[in-house]
Short mmCIF file of C-alpha atoms and ligand atoms in Angstrom, two decimals:
data_model
loop_
_atom_site.label_atom_id
_atom_site.label_comp_id
_atom_site.label_asym_id
_atom_site.label_seq_id
_atom_site.Cartn_x
_atom_site.Cartn_y
_atom_site.Cartn_z
CA MET Z 40 -40.83 -7.21 -64.72
CA SER Z 41 -37.40 -8.72 -64.32
CA ALA Z 42 -36.11 -11.39 -66.69
CA PRO Z 43 -35.51 -14.96 -65.58
CA ILE Z 44 -32.43 -15.43 -63.51
CA VAL Z 45 -29.01 -15.76 -65.08
CA SER Z 46 -26.56 -16.07 -62.24
CA LEU Z 47 -23.32 -14.17 -62.47
CA GLU Z 48 -21.58 -17.24 -61.16
CA SER Z 49 -22.80 -19.31 -64.09
CA LEU Z 50 -21.42 -16.63 -66.37
CA THR Z 51 -18.08 -16.32 -64.71
CA ASN Z 52 -17.65 -20.08 -64.43
CA ALA Z 53 -18.27 -20.57 -68.14
CA THR Z 54 -15.06 -21.22 -69.98
CA SER Z 55 -15.71 -20.05 -73.51
CA SER Z 56 -17.55 -17.22 -75.22
CA GLY Z 57 -19.99 -19.70 -76.74
CA GLN Z 58 -20.77 -21.05 -73.29
CA LEU Z 59 -21.20 -17.56 -71.92
CA LEU Z 60 -23.71 -16.57 -74.55
CA ARG Z 61 -25.61 -19.87 -74.30
CA THR Z 62 -25.81 -19.41 -70.53
CA ALA Z 63 -27.50 -16.07 -70.99
CA ARG Z 64 -29.95 -17.28 -73.59
CA SER Z 65 -30.91 -20.46 -71.75
CA GLY Z 66 -32.19 -18.37 -68.85
CA GLY Z 67 -35.20 -17.61 -71.05
CA GLY Z 68 -33.27 -14.72 -72.50
CA VAL Z 69 -32.00 -11.73 -70.70
CA SER Z 70 -33.94 -9.07 -72.52
CA SER Z 71 -32.21 -8.30 -75.76
CA SER Z 72 -31.23 -4.77 -76.59
CA CYS Z 73 -34.38 -2.70 -76.76
CA GLY Z 74 -32.94 0.75 -77.08
CA LEU Z 75 -32.65 1.21 -73.34
CA SER Z 76 -29.37 2.56 -72.09
CA SER Z 77 -28.23 2.25 -68.52
CA ARG Z 78 -26.67 5.74 -68.83
CA PRO Z 79 -28.21 8.08 -66.24
CA THR Z 80 -30.23 10.83 -67.92
CA ASP Z 81 -28.16 13.57 -66.20
CA MET Z 82 -24.81 12.30 -67.55
CA ASP Z 83 -23.15 13.05 -70.89
CA GLU Z 84 -22.06 10.21 -73.16
CA ALA Z 85 -18.31 10.87 -72.75
CA THR Z 86 -18.46 10.65 -68.95
CA TRP Z 87 -20.64 7.56 -69.15
CA GLU Z 88 -18.09 5.90 -71.42
CA LYS Z 89 -15.48 6.49 -68.74
CA ILE Z 90 -17.44 5.20 -65.77
CA ASN Z 91 -19.83 2.58 -67.09
CA ASP Z 92 -17.44 -0.31 -66.44
CA HIS Z 93 -15.40 1.24 -63.63
CA PRO Z 94 -16.40 -0.47 -60.38
CA CYS Z 95 -15.30 2.46 -58.18
CA PHE Z 96 -16.56 5.39 -60.23
CA SER Z 97 -20.01 3.83 -60.72
CA GLU Z 98 -21.95 2.18 -57.92
CA GLU Z 99 -24.06 0.36 -60.49
CA ALA Z 100 -20.99 -0.95 -62.35
CA HIS Z 101 -19.55 -2.45 -59.19
CA HIS Z 102 -22.15 -5.21 -59.33
CA TYR Z 103 -20.67 -6.38 -62.65
CA PHE Z 104 -17.08 -5.24 -63.07
CA ALA Z 105 -13.84 -5.90 -61.24
CA ARG Z 106 -10.61 -4.07 -60.61
CA MET Z 107 -7.14 -5.36 -60.02
CA HIS Z 108 -4.23 -3.62 -58.37
CA VAL Z 109 -0.55 -4.29 -58.89
CA ALA Z 110 1.65 -3.32 -55.96
CA VAL Z 111 4.57 -1.86 -57.91
CA ALA Z 112 5.07 1.48 -56.10
CA PRO Z 113 6.37 1.02 -52.53
CA ALA Z 114 8.10 4.39 -51.99
CA CYS Z 115 6.25 7.33 -50.40
CA ASN Z 116 7.01 11.03 -49.94
CA ILE Z 117 4.80 11.94 -46.99
CA GLN Z 118 3.83 10.54 -43.62
CA CYS Z 119 0.16 10.21 -42.69
CA ASN Z 120 -0.67 9.63 -39.04
CA TYR Z 121 -2.90 6.71 -39.98
CA CYS Z 122 -0.17 4.86 -41.86
CA ASN Z 123 2.59 2.50 -40.81
CA ARG Z 124 5.12 2.08 -43.60
CA LYS Z 125 5.35 -1.67 -42.96
CA TYR Z 126 1.96 -1.94 -44.65
CA ASP Z 127 0.15 -0.72 -47.76
CA CYS Z 128 -0.80 2.91 -48.40
CA ALA Z 129 -3.74 3.45 -46.05
CA ASN Z 130 -5.07 6.23 -48.28
CA GLU Z 131 -6.59 3.50 -50.43
CA SER Z 132 -6.17 0.26 -48.50
CA ARG Z 133 -7.15 -1.04 -45.10
CA PRO Z 134 -4.22 -0.37 -42.80
CA GLY Z 135 -2.41 -3.44 -41.54
CA VAL Z 136 -2.40 -5.23 -44.89
CA VAL Z 137 0.79 -6.14 -46.73
CA SER Z 138 0.75 -6.79 -50.45
CA GLU Z 139 3.08 -8.79 -52.67
CA LYS Z 140 5.41 -6.22 -54.25
CA LEU Z 141 6.03 -6.64 -57.99
CA THR Z 142 8.39 -5.39 -60.66
CA PRO Z 143 6.74 -3.88 -63.76
CA ASP Z 144 7.47 -7.11 -65.71
CA GLU Z 145 5.90 -9.25 -63.01
CA ALA Z 146 2.96 -6.85 -62.91
CA LEU Z 147 2.39 -7.29 -66.65
CA ARG Z 148 2.37 -11.10 -66.29
CA LYS Z 149 -0.12 -10.81 -63.46
CA VAL Z 150 -2.42 -8.48 -65.44
CA ILE Z 151 -2.43 -10.91 -68.39
CA ALA Z 152 -3.16 -13.89 -66.12
CA VAL Z 153 -6.03 -12.10 -64.40
CA ALA Z 154 -7.44 -10.69 -67.66
CA ASN Z 155 -7.50 -14.23 -69.12
CA ASP Z 156 -9.25 -15.68 -66.10
CA VAL Z 157 -11.51 -13.02 -64.57
CA PRO Z 158 -14.12 -12.00 -67.17
CA GLN Z 159 -15.35 -9.08 -65.04
CA LEU Z 160 -11.94 -7.36 -65.08
CA SER Z 161 -12.16 -3.83 -66.50
CA VAL Z 162 -9.65 -1.67 -64.61
CA LEU Z 163 -6.01 -1.85 -63.60
CA GLY Z 164 -5.17 0.38 -60.65
CA ILE Z 165 -1.88 1.28 -59.02
CA ALA Z 166 -2.62 2.14 -55.41
CA GLY Z 167 0.71 1.79 -53.67
CA PRO Z 168 1.78 0.15 -51.51
CA GLY Z 169 3.40 3.65 -51.31
CA ASP Z 170 2.60 6.56 -53.63
CA ALA Z 171 2.09 5.86 -57.34
CA CYS Z 172 3.22 9.34 -58.44
CA TYR Z 173 6.29 9.50 -56.20
CA ASP Z 174 7.43 6.01 -57.27
CA TRP Z 175 6.83 7.21 -60.80
CA LYS Z 176 9.34 5.18 -62.83
CA LYS Z 177 7.75 1.91 -61.76
CA THR Z 178 4.23 3.22 -62.23
CA ARG Z 179 5.01 4.48 -65.72
CA ALA Z 180 6.90 1.34 -66.75
CA THR Z 181 3.95 -0.79 -65.64
CA PHE Z 182 1.32 1.27 -67.45
CA GLU Z 183 3.42 1.36 -70.63
CA ARG Z 184 3.79 -2.42 -70.68
CA VAL Z 185 0.13 -3.04 -69.94
CA ALA Z 186 -1.18 -0.49 -72.45
CA LYS Z 187 0.82 -2.27 -75.17
CA GLU Z 188 -0.11 -5.87 -74.31
CA VAL Z 189 -3.63 -5.47 -72.85
CA PRO Z 190 -4.99 -2.39 -74.61
CA ASP Z 191 -8.62 -2.90 -73.62
CA ILE Z 192 -8.20 -2.20 -69.91
CA LYS Z 193 -8.78 1.12 -68.16
CA LEU Z 194 -5.82 2.58 -66.25
CA CYS Z 195 -6.31 4.17 -62.85
CA ILE Z 196 -4.03 5.48 -60.09
CA SER Z 197 -4.34 6.65 -56.55
CA THR Z 198 -1.98 9.25 -55.08
CA ASN Z 199 -1.51 11.55 -52.10
CA GLY Z 200 -1.13 14.37 -54.66
CA LEU Z 201 2.24 15.83 -53.64
CA ALA Z 202 4.10 14.66 -56.77
CA LEU Z 203 1.00 14.64 -58.96
CA PRO Z 204 1.43 17.95 -60.86
CA GLU Z 205 4.81 16.77 -62.22
CA HIS Z 206 3.15 13.80 -63.94
CA VAL Z 207 -0.25 15.01 -65.12
CA ASP Z 208 0.89 15.45 -68.73
CA GLU Z 209 2.37 11.96 -68.84
CA LEU Z 210 -0.79 10.52 -67.29
CA ALA Z 211 -2.81 12.17 -70.05
CA GLU Z 212 -0.41 10.89 -72.75
CA MET Z 213 -0.64 7.35 -71.36
CA ASN Z 214 -4.45 7.49 -71.40
CA VAL Z 215 -4.77 7.10 -67.68
CA SER Z 216 -8.46 7.89 -67.47
CA HIS Z 217 -9.10 7.90 -63.71
CA VAL Z 218 -7.11 9.43 -60.87
CA THR Z 219 -7.83 9.36 -57.16
CA ILE Z 220 -6.27 11.98 -54.86
CA THR Z 221 -6.50 11.59 -51.11
CA ILE Z 222 -7.44 15.01 -49.74
CA ASN Z 223 -8.11 15.15 -46.02
CA MET Z 224 -8.00 18.92 -45.55
CA VAL Z 225 -8.02 22.28 -47.27
CA ASP Z 226 -6.86 24.13 -44.16
CA PRO Z 227 -3.18 23.53 -43.29
CA ALA Z 228 -4.04 23.97 -39.59
CA VAL Z 229 -6.12 20.79 -39.89
CA GLY Z 230 -3.49 19.21 -42.12
CA GLU Z 231 -0.74 19.56 -39.57
CA LYS Z 232 -2.70 17.25 -37.25
CA ILE Z 233 -2.73 14.57 -39.95
CA TYR Z 234 0.68 14.87 -41.65
CA PRO Z 235 3.82 15.13 -39.46
CA TRP Z 236 6.12 15.62 -42.45
CA ILE Z 237 6.47 15.63 -46.21
CA TYR Z 238 9.48 15.25 -48.50
CA TYR Z 239 9.37 17.74 -51.36
CA GLY Z 240 12.00 19.28 -53.63
CA HIS Z 241 14.81 17.30 -51.93
CA ARG Z 242 13.82 18.75 -48.54
CA ARG Z 243 11.87 17.54 -45.58
CA TYR Z 244 9.14 19.88 -44.27
CA THR Z 245 7.21 19.53 -41.03
CA GLY Z 246 4.24 21.17 -39.30
CA ILE Z 247 2.13 23.81 -40.99
CA ASP Z 248 4.70 24.34 -43.79
CA ALA Z 249 4.37 20.70 -44.79
CA ALA Z 250 0.56 20.83 -44.77
CA LYS Z 251 0.52 24.08 -46.75
CA ILE Z 252 2.72 22.68 -49.54
CA LEU Z 253 0.73 19.44 -49.67
CA HIS Z 254 -2.55 21.37 -49.89
CA GLU Z 255 -1.28 23.60 -52.72
CA ARG Z 256 0.05 20.63 -54.71
CA GLN Z 257 -3.19 18.69 -54.26
CA MET Z 258 -5.32 21.59 -55.52
CA LEU Z 259 -2.98 22.24 -58.45
CA GLY Z 260 -2.95 18.56 -59.42
CA LEU Z 261 -6.75 18.38 -59.28
CA GLU Z 262 -7.14 21.50 -61.45
CA MET Z 263 -4.62 20.17 -64.00
CA LEU Z 264 -6.45 16.84 -64.27
CA THR Z 265 -9.80 18.58 -64.71
CA GLU Z 266 -8.33 20.76 -67.49
CA ARG Z 267 -7.22 17.61 -69.32
CA GLY Z 268 -10.56 15.82 -68.95
CA ILE Z 269 -9.22 13.09 -66.65
CA LEU Z 270 -11.90 11.92 -64.25
CA THR Z 271 -11.01 12.48 -60.60
CA LYS Z 272 -12.14 10.96 -57.36
CA ILE Z 273 -11.22 12.43 -54.01
CA ASN Z 274 -10.68 10.04 -51.12
CA SER Z 275 -10.96 11.56 -47.64
CA VAL Z 276 -10.25 9.69 -44.44
CA MET Z 277 -12.83 10.69 -41.81
CA ILE Z 278 -11.03 11.30 -38.51
CA PRO Z 279 -13.49 12.21 -35.74
CA GLY Z 280 -12.54 15.40 -33.92
CA VAL Z 281 -9.79 16.16 -36.45
CA ASN Z 282 -11.36 16.65 -39.89
CA ASP Z 283 -14.90 15.22 -39.74
CA GLN Z 284 -16.71 18.59 -39.85
CA HIS Z 285 -13.98 20.05 -42.05
CA LEU Z 286 -14.72 17.51 -44.81
CA ILE Z 287 -17.80 19.55 -45.71
CA GLU Z 288 -15.43 22.38 -46.67
CA VAL Z 289 -13.18 19.89 -48.49
CA SER Z 290 -16.18 18.71 -50.49
CA LYS Z 291 -16.94 22.28 -51.63
CA TRP Z 292 -13.33 22.97 -52.65
CA VAL Z 293 -12.94 19.81 -54.68
CA LYS Z 294 -16.31 20.11 -56.38
CA LYS Z 295 -15.40 23.66 -57.43
CA ARG Z 296 -12.20 22.31 -58.98
CA GLY Z 297 -14.01 19.66 -61.02
CA ALA Z 298 -13.82 16.52 -58.88
CA PHE Z 299 -16.25 13.94 -60.22
CA MET Z 300 -16.61 11.92 -57.05
CA HIS Z 301 -15.95 12.17 -53.31
CA ASN Z 302 -15.28 9.05 -51.26
CA VAL Z 303 -15.29 9.52 -47.48
CA MET Z 304 -13.70 6.50 -45.85
CA PRO Z 305 -13.63 5.70 -42.15
CA LEU Z 306 -10.34 5.95 -40.27
CA ILE Z 307 -9.35 2.46 -39.19
CA SER Z 308 -7.12 2.81 -36.17
CA ASP Z 309 -6.00 -0.29 -34.38
CA PRO Z 310 -3.06 -0.01 -31.95
CA ALA Z 311 -1.84 -3.35 -33.34
CA HIS Z 312 -1.15 -1.65 -36.70
CA GLY Z 313 1.39 0.62 -35.00
CA THR Z 314 0.16 3.85 -36.62
CA CYS Z 315 0.42 7.16 -34.80
CA PHE Z 316 -3.36 7.48 -34.54
CA GLY Z 317 -3.66 3.83 -33.48
CA LEU Z 318 -1.09 4.29 -30.71
CA THR Z 319 -2.50 7.61 -29.46
CA GLY Z 320 -6.05 6.25 -29.19
CA GLN Z 321 -7.57 8.33 -32.01
CA ARG Z 322 -10.81 6.53 -32.78
CA GLY Z 323 -12.44 5.96 -36.15
CA PRO Z 324 -16.07 6.91 -36.88
CA THR Z 325 -18.98 4.57 -36.23
CA ALA Z 326 -21.08 3.37 -39.19
CA PHE Z 327 -23.77 5.87 -38.12
CA GLU Z 328 -21.35 8.80 -37.97
CA LEU Z 329 -19.97 7.93 -41.40
CA LYS Z 330 -23.42 7.69 -42.94
CA ALA Z 331 -24.55 10.95 -41.28
CA LEU Z 332 -21.57 12.79 -42.78
CA GLN Z 333 -22.11 11.20 -46.19
CA ASP Z 334 -25.77 12.28 -46.06
CA ARG Z 335 -24.67 15.86 -45.33
CA LEU Z 336 -22.32 15.75 -48.33
CA GLU Z 337 -25.11 14.85 -50.77
CA GLY Z 338 -25.44 17.55 -53.40
CA GLY Z 339 -21.69 18.11 -53.77
CA ALA Z 340 -19.53 15.89 -55.98
CA LYS Z 341 -21.09 12.48 -56.63
CA LEU Z 342 -20.69 10.44 -53.45
CA MET Z 343 -19.02 7.06 -53.38
CA ARG Z 344 -20.46 4.85 -50.67
CA HIS Z 345 -19.33 1.47 -51.96
CA CYS Z 346 -15.56 1.70 -51.35
CA ARG Z 347 -14.04 -1.40 -49.77
CA GLN Z 348 -10.64 0.08 -48.86
CA CYS Z 349 -8.97 -2.63 -50.90
CA ARG Z 350 -5.44 -3.96 -50.73
CA ALA Z 351 -2.70 -2.69 -53.05
CA ASP Z 352 -2.78 -6.13 -54.72
CA ALA Z 353 -6.56 -6.71 -54.69
CA VAL Z 354 -8.15 -8.69 -57.56
CA GLY Z 355 -11.84 -9.18 -58.35
CA LEU Z 356 -15.22 -7.60 -57.71
CA LEU Z 357 -15.15 -5.04 -54.88
CA GLY Z 358 -15.86 -6.87 -51.66
CA THR Z 359 -14.14 -10.03 -52.85
CA ASP Z 360 -10.41 -10.48 -53.21
CA ARG Z 361 -8.94 -13.17 -55.42
CA GLY Z 362 -5.42 -11.80 -55.05
CA GLN Z 363 -4.17 -15.02 -53.48
CA ASP Z 364 -5.16 -16.97 -56.65
CA PHE Z 365 -2.75 -14.86 -58.70
CA THR Z 366 0.49 -14.62 -56.80
CA VAL Z 367 3.46 -14.30 -59.15
CA ASN Z 368 4.81 -17.77 -58.44
CA GLN Z 369 1.55 -19.27 -59.79
CA ILE Z 370 1.77 -17.47 -63.15
CA PRO Z 371 3.67 -19.08 -66.05
CA ALA Z 372 6.55 -16.96 -67.41
CA ASP Z 373 5.18 -17.11 -70.97
CA VAL Z 374 1.50 -16.35 -70.29
CA ALA Z 375 -0.18 -14.92 -73.45
CA TYR Z 376 -3.16 -12.56 -73.50
CA ASP Z 377 -6.55 -13.99 -74.50
CA ALA Z 378 -9.44 -11.51 -74.37
CA SER Z 379 -12.23 -13.90 -75.39
CA LYS Z 380 -13.76 -14.49 -71.97
CA ARG Z 381 -13.89 -10.82 -71.09
CA HIS Z 382 -15.38 -9.83 -74.42
CA ALA Z 383 -18.11 -12.47 -74.22
CA TYR Z 384 -18.92 -11.44 -70.67
CA ARG Z 385 -19.33 -7.81 -71.74
CA GLU Z 386 -21.91 -8.71 -74.36
CA VAL Z 387 -23.97 -10.64 -71.87
CA VAL Z 388 -23.64 -8.05 -69.13
CA ALA Z 389 -24.75 -5.20 -71.38
CA ARG Z 390 -28.10 -6.94 -71.76
CA MET Z 391 -28.33 -7.92 -68.10
CA ARG Z 392 -27.77 -4.32 -67.05
CA GLU Z 393 -30.60 -3.05 -69.20
CA ASP Z 394 -32.90 -5.58 -67.62
CA HIS Z 395 -31.65 -4.74 -64.15
CA LEU Z 396 -32.08 -1.03 -64.76
CA ALA Z 397 -35.69 -1.43 -65.87
CA ALA Z 398 -36.49 -3.56 -62.81
CA LYS Z 399 -34.66 -1.16 -60.52
CA ASN Z 400 -36.42 1.92 -61.86
CA GLU Z 401 -39.80 0.24 -61.50
CA ALA Z 402 -39.03 -0.74 -57.91
CA ILE Z 403 -37.74 2.70 -56.95
CA ALA Z 404 -40.76 4.42 -58.50
CA MET Z 405 -43.09 2.18 -56.53
CA VAL Z 406 -41.40 2.91 -53.22
CA ALA Z 407 -41.20 6.66 -53.89
CA SER Z 408 -44.84 6.86 -55.00
CA ALA Z 409 -46.00 5.21 -51.77
CA SER Z 410 -45.01 8.45 -49.93
CA ILE Z 411 -44.75 6.71 -46.58
CA ARG Z 412 -42.90 8.38 -43.75
CA GLY Z 413 -40.00 6.55 -42.12
CA SER Z 414 -37.45 4.29 -43.71
CA LEU Z 415 -36.55 0.63 -43.92
CA GLN Z 416 -32.90 -0.38 -43.47
CA VAL Z 417 -32.11 -3.55 -45.40
CA ALA Z 418 -28.92 -5.64 -45.37
CA VAL Z 419 -28.41 -7.75 -48.48
CA ALA Z 420 -26.18 -10.80 -49.02
CA THR Z 421 -25.03 -10.68 -52.64
CA LYS Z 422 -22.29 -12.14 -54.82
CA GLY Z 423 -22.85 -9.54 -57.56
CA GLY Z 424 -25.09 -9.09 -60.57
CA GLY Z 425 -27.38 -6.83 -58.52
CA ARG Z 426 -29.23 -9.81 -57.04
CA VAL Z 427 -29.99 -11.29 -53.64
CA ASN Z 428 -27.91 -14.35 -54.40
CA GLN Z 429 -25.74 -15.30 -51.43
CA HIS Z 430 -26.41 -17.55 -48.46
CA PHE Z 431 -26.41 -15.76 -45.10
CA GLY Z 432 -23.67 -18.02 -43.80
CA HIS Z 433 -21.35 -17.33 -46.75
CA ALA Z 434 -21.50 -13.54 -46.58
CA LYS Z 435 -18.31 -11.66 -45.71
CA GLU Z 436 -20.16 -8.37 -46.01
CA PHE Z 437 -23.72 -7.12 -46.33
CA GLN Z 438 -24.70 -4.33 -48.69
CA ILE Z 439 -26.94 -1.82 -46.95
CA TYR Z 440 -29.92 -0.22 -48.67
CA GLU Z 441 -32.42 2.31 -47.41
CA ALA Z 442 -36.01 2.41 -48.67
CA SER Z 443 -37.86 5.65 -47.97
CA GLN Z 444 -40.03 8.35 -49.52
CA THR Z 445 -37.17 9.20 -51.86
CA GLY Z 446 -36.95 5.65 -53.25
CA ILE Z 447 -34.32 2.97 -52.67
CA LYS Z 448 -30.68 3.86 -52.30
CA PHE Z 449 -27.46 2.05 -51.60
CA VAL Z 450 -25.95 3.53 -48.44
CA GLY Z 451 -22.91 1.40 -47.67
CA HIS Z 452 -21.72 -1.98 -46.58
CA ARG Z 453 -20.85 -3.73 -43.34
CA LYS Z 454 -18.03 -6.22 -43.21
CA VAL Z 455 -18.48 -9.42 -41.18
CA GLU Z 456 -16.70 -12.71 -40.59
CA GLN Z 457 -18.13 -15.60 -42.59
CA TYR Z 458 -20.58 -17.46 -40.28
CA CYS Z 459 -20.81 -20.85 -41.96
CA HIS Z 460 -17.80 -23.12 -42.40
CA GLY Z 461 -18.66 -26.32 -44.27
CA GLY Z 462 -22.01 -27.02 -42.63
CA TRP Z 463 -21.56 -25.59 -39.16
CA GLY Z 464 -21.92 -22.08 -37.82
CA GLU Z 465 -19.67 -20.35 -35.32
CA ASP Z 466 -21.74 -18.91 -32.41
CA ALA Z 467 -19.22 -16.20 -31.51
CA THR Z 468 -19.16 -15.08 -35.16
CA LEU Z 469 -22.93 -14.81 -35.18
CA VAL Z 470 -22.79 -12.52 -32.15
CA ASP Z 471 -20.34 -10.27 -34.03
CA ILE Z 472 -22.50 -10.30 -37.17
CA ILE Z 473 -25.56 -9.29 -35.16
CA SER Z 474 -23.60 -6.44 -33.64
CA ALA Z 475 -22.37 -5.34 -37.11
CA LEU Z 476 -25.99 -5.28 -38.27
CA GLU Z 477 -27.08 -2.81 -35.60
CA GLY Z 478 -29.91 -0.59 -36.85
CA ILE Z 479 -30.88 -2.97 -39.67
CA ASP Z 480 -34.57 -3.89 -39.93
CA ILE Z 481 -34.29 -6.90 -42.18
CA VAL Z 482 -31.69 -9.13 -43.84
CA LEU Z 483 -32.27 -10.43 -47.39
CA CYS Z 484 -30.31 -13.49 -48.48
CA ALA Z 485 -30.60 -16.50 -50.79
CA LYS Z 486 -30.79 -18.98 -47.89
CA ILE Z 487 -30.71 -18.86 -44.11
CA GLY Z 488 -31.01 -21.59 -41.50
CA ASP Z 489 -33.44 -21.58 -38.55
CA CYS Z 490 -30.72 -21.10 -35.93
CA PRO Z 491 -29.22 -17.81 -37.23
CA ARG Z 492 -32.68 -16.57 -38.23
CA ASP Z 493 -33.99 -17.11 -34.68
CA GLN Z 494 -31.01 -15.41 -33.10
CA LEU Z 495 -31.35 -12.43 -35.44
CA ILE Z 496 -35.02 -12.15 -34.50
CA GLU Z 497 -34.10 -12.17 -30.81
CA ALA Z 498 -31.87 -9.17 -31.56
CA GLY Z 499 -34.75 -7.40 -33.32
CA ILE Z 500 -33.51 -8.08 -36.88
CA ARG Z 501 -35.71 -10.04 -39.22
CA ALA Z 502 -34.23 -12.21 -42.00
CA THR Z 503 -35.78 -13.82 -45.04
CA ASP Z 504 -34.75 -15.90 -48.05
CA ALA Z 505 -38.15 -15.46 -49.69
CA PHE Z 506 -36.66 -13.10 -52.30
CA GLY Z 507 -33.64 -15.23 -53.14
CA TYR Z 508 -32.20 -14.48 -56.63
CA ASP Z 509 -34.48 -11.47 -57.23
CA TYR Z 510 -32.92 -8.14 -58.14
CA ILE Z 511 -32.07 -6.32 -54.93
CA GLU Z 512 -34.35 -3.34 -55.57
CA THR Z 513 -37.22 -5.59 -56.71
CA ALA Z 514 -36.91 -7.58 -53.49
CA ILE Z 515 -36.78 -4.44 -51.36
CA SER Z 516 -39.82 -2.90 -53.04
CA ALA Z 517 -41.83 -6.10 -52.53
CA LEU Z 518 -40.77 -6.13 -48.92
CA TYR Z 519 -41.61 -2.45 -48.50
CA ALA Z 520 -45.03 -3.03 -50.03
CA ALA Z 521 -45.68 -5.98 -47.74
CA GLU Z 522 -44.57 -3.96 -44.69
CA HIS Z 523 -46.94 -1.13 -45.54
CA GLY Z 524 -49.87 -3.12 -46.95
CA ILE Z 525 -49.41 -1.69 -50.47
CA ASP Z 526 -50.87 -3.45 -53.49
CA LEU Z 527 -47.81 -3.60 -55.78
CA LEU Z 528 -49.76 -3.92 -59.00
CA GLN Z 529 -51.90 -0.89 -58.22
CA ALA Z 530 -48.93 1.15 -57.03
CA THR Z 531 -47.02 0.65 -60.29
CA ALA Z 532 -50.04 0.82 -62.62
FE1 CLF G 622 -8.17 0.86 -57.59
FE2 CLF G 622 -8.82 3.08 -56.51
FE3 CLF G 622 -8.68 2.93 -59.11
FE4 CLF G 622 -10.63 1.75 -57.82
S1 CLF G 622 -9.85 1.00 -55.80
S2 CLF G 622 -7.00 2.72 -57.72
S3 CLF G 622 -10.29 3.92 -57.93
S4 CLF G 622 -9.35 0.83 -59.40
FE5 CLF G 622 -12.11 1.58 -55.31
FE6 CLF G 622 -10.79 0.05 -53.70
FE7 CLF G 622 -12.18 2.04 -52.71
FE8 CLF G 622 -10.02 2.49 -54.09
S5 CLF G 622 -12.99 0.30 -53.77
S6 CLF G 622 -10.12 1.42 -52.18
S7 CLF G 622 -11.98 3.52 -54.33
FE1 SF4 G 623 1.15 5.82 -45.99
FE2 SF4 G 623 -0.10 6.28 -48.29
FE3 SF4 G 623 0.15 8.27 -46.46
FE4 SF4 G 623 2.29 7.38 -47.85
S1 SF4 G 623 0.47 8.44 -48.69
S2 SF4 G 623 2.17 7.76 -45.63
S3 SF4 G 623 1.90 5.17 -48.02
S4 SF4 G 623 -1.04 6.37 -46.23
#
């Protein structure tokens, strides 16, 4: 059974380590360490050490840990057809977003300010706004400063891969533990439809020559990282009619070369962003097309389904962005590092995760053992901590879970506009939310009013707050049991 509720918010709002620990204990005690480990049984200890607090490399960790990006690397050496250079690197970020560019010194101040204030922070990433490996001097200067002043933070970069092989040794020396390469093709004939040109070795290349060089550099960089034990994630932008089927081949190539994780992201192409694909009418995939491709890729490298395509200056848990609370002009020049909040949070979270894991495993086993055909699609409003703990009207996204014969699995998220604004709901927004929830059977949230609930029902989507503050999987299994007339106690006996 799950332990009494300790809300993540109460933890993150606490101001001292003493308060943090008292908060945990006063909940009736999150189960103390009992020898359980949340490490998956099929993963070695060294890999687990690397991913257990990385919100992108572990789906489970993203409920508890946060990343921050510093936008120190604006220059780029290639052109992608889904990118407009006015904005951030669309290989990692939503196109059409501009981040506050920083010098390495400003970046260090920002990292210290966020580390002091956001207890969940575990990773610093450099994801543009151009290419972190091409704009290498600024990337390196930032990592060097941060590693010296804030040594207990993981370092992570995202790159298009062209300049990567030149810097792999330095990345290893600097203890950069996680690297993302965007790989959209392994066939230059596909690549030439995505990349009009690259700049390499003081020369500009176009067409198939450009795609061929990029492909070779990406594969070489990936192999070099694998040889050095640096964990790699491959981002691929799914472009219907261009590389969607081809990504199955990409998945095989990168798995063979040691990629730990594959993250297929939807192309976002809006003519207003001024990208080539946006202007030529190239569409992005629907949520169903994306999920269908991800399902086909199961069995290759571990699949990431929880990416939020964050900004190059994002701060906080995935799905939330506190970047605007930490703009450089708000940070004192002499800010000093204080790790106490983050360390206290880690102690508490370690125990919460064990409790969550036990509840989750129990719930998944129950659903799998029921052996019922068909599936239940569930949208969950959550603020983190693995619980159903957000009001329907406050949600800016819903996490999507599928319960079926194979258990309960996280399958993605759907972004929405916030419905409730200080006590009143926006009708037009509700229409958009209902459309974003197409195909969902039921919404789980901490609270929902009669008006949105009735309108959801009219659209064929049920909604309930009966499982508010339960663990997500526990709530889904109870729901699943109720739907199928299963006696929960007997099923788990
Ligand atoms: Fe940042 Fe990327 Fe590192 Fe994560 S993000 S550099 S691996 S710390 Fe994460 Fe954001 Fe998706 Fe990137 S959710 S866009 S995958
Ligand atoms: Fe844009 Fe990133 Fe591609 Fe460079 S690598 S063109 S910044 S999407």
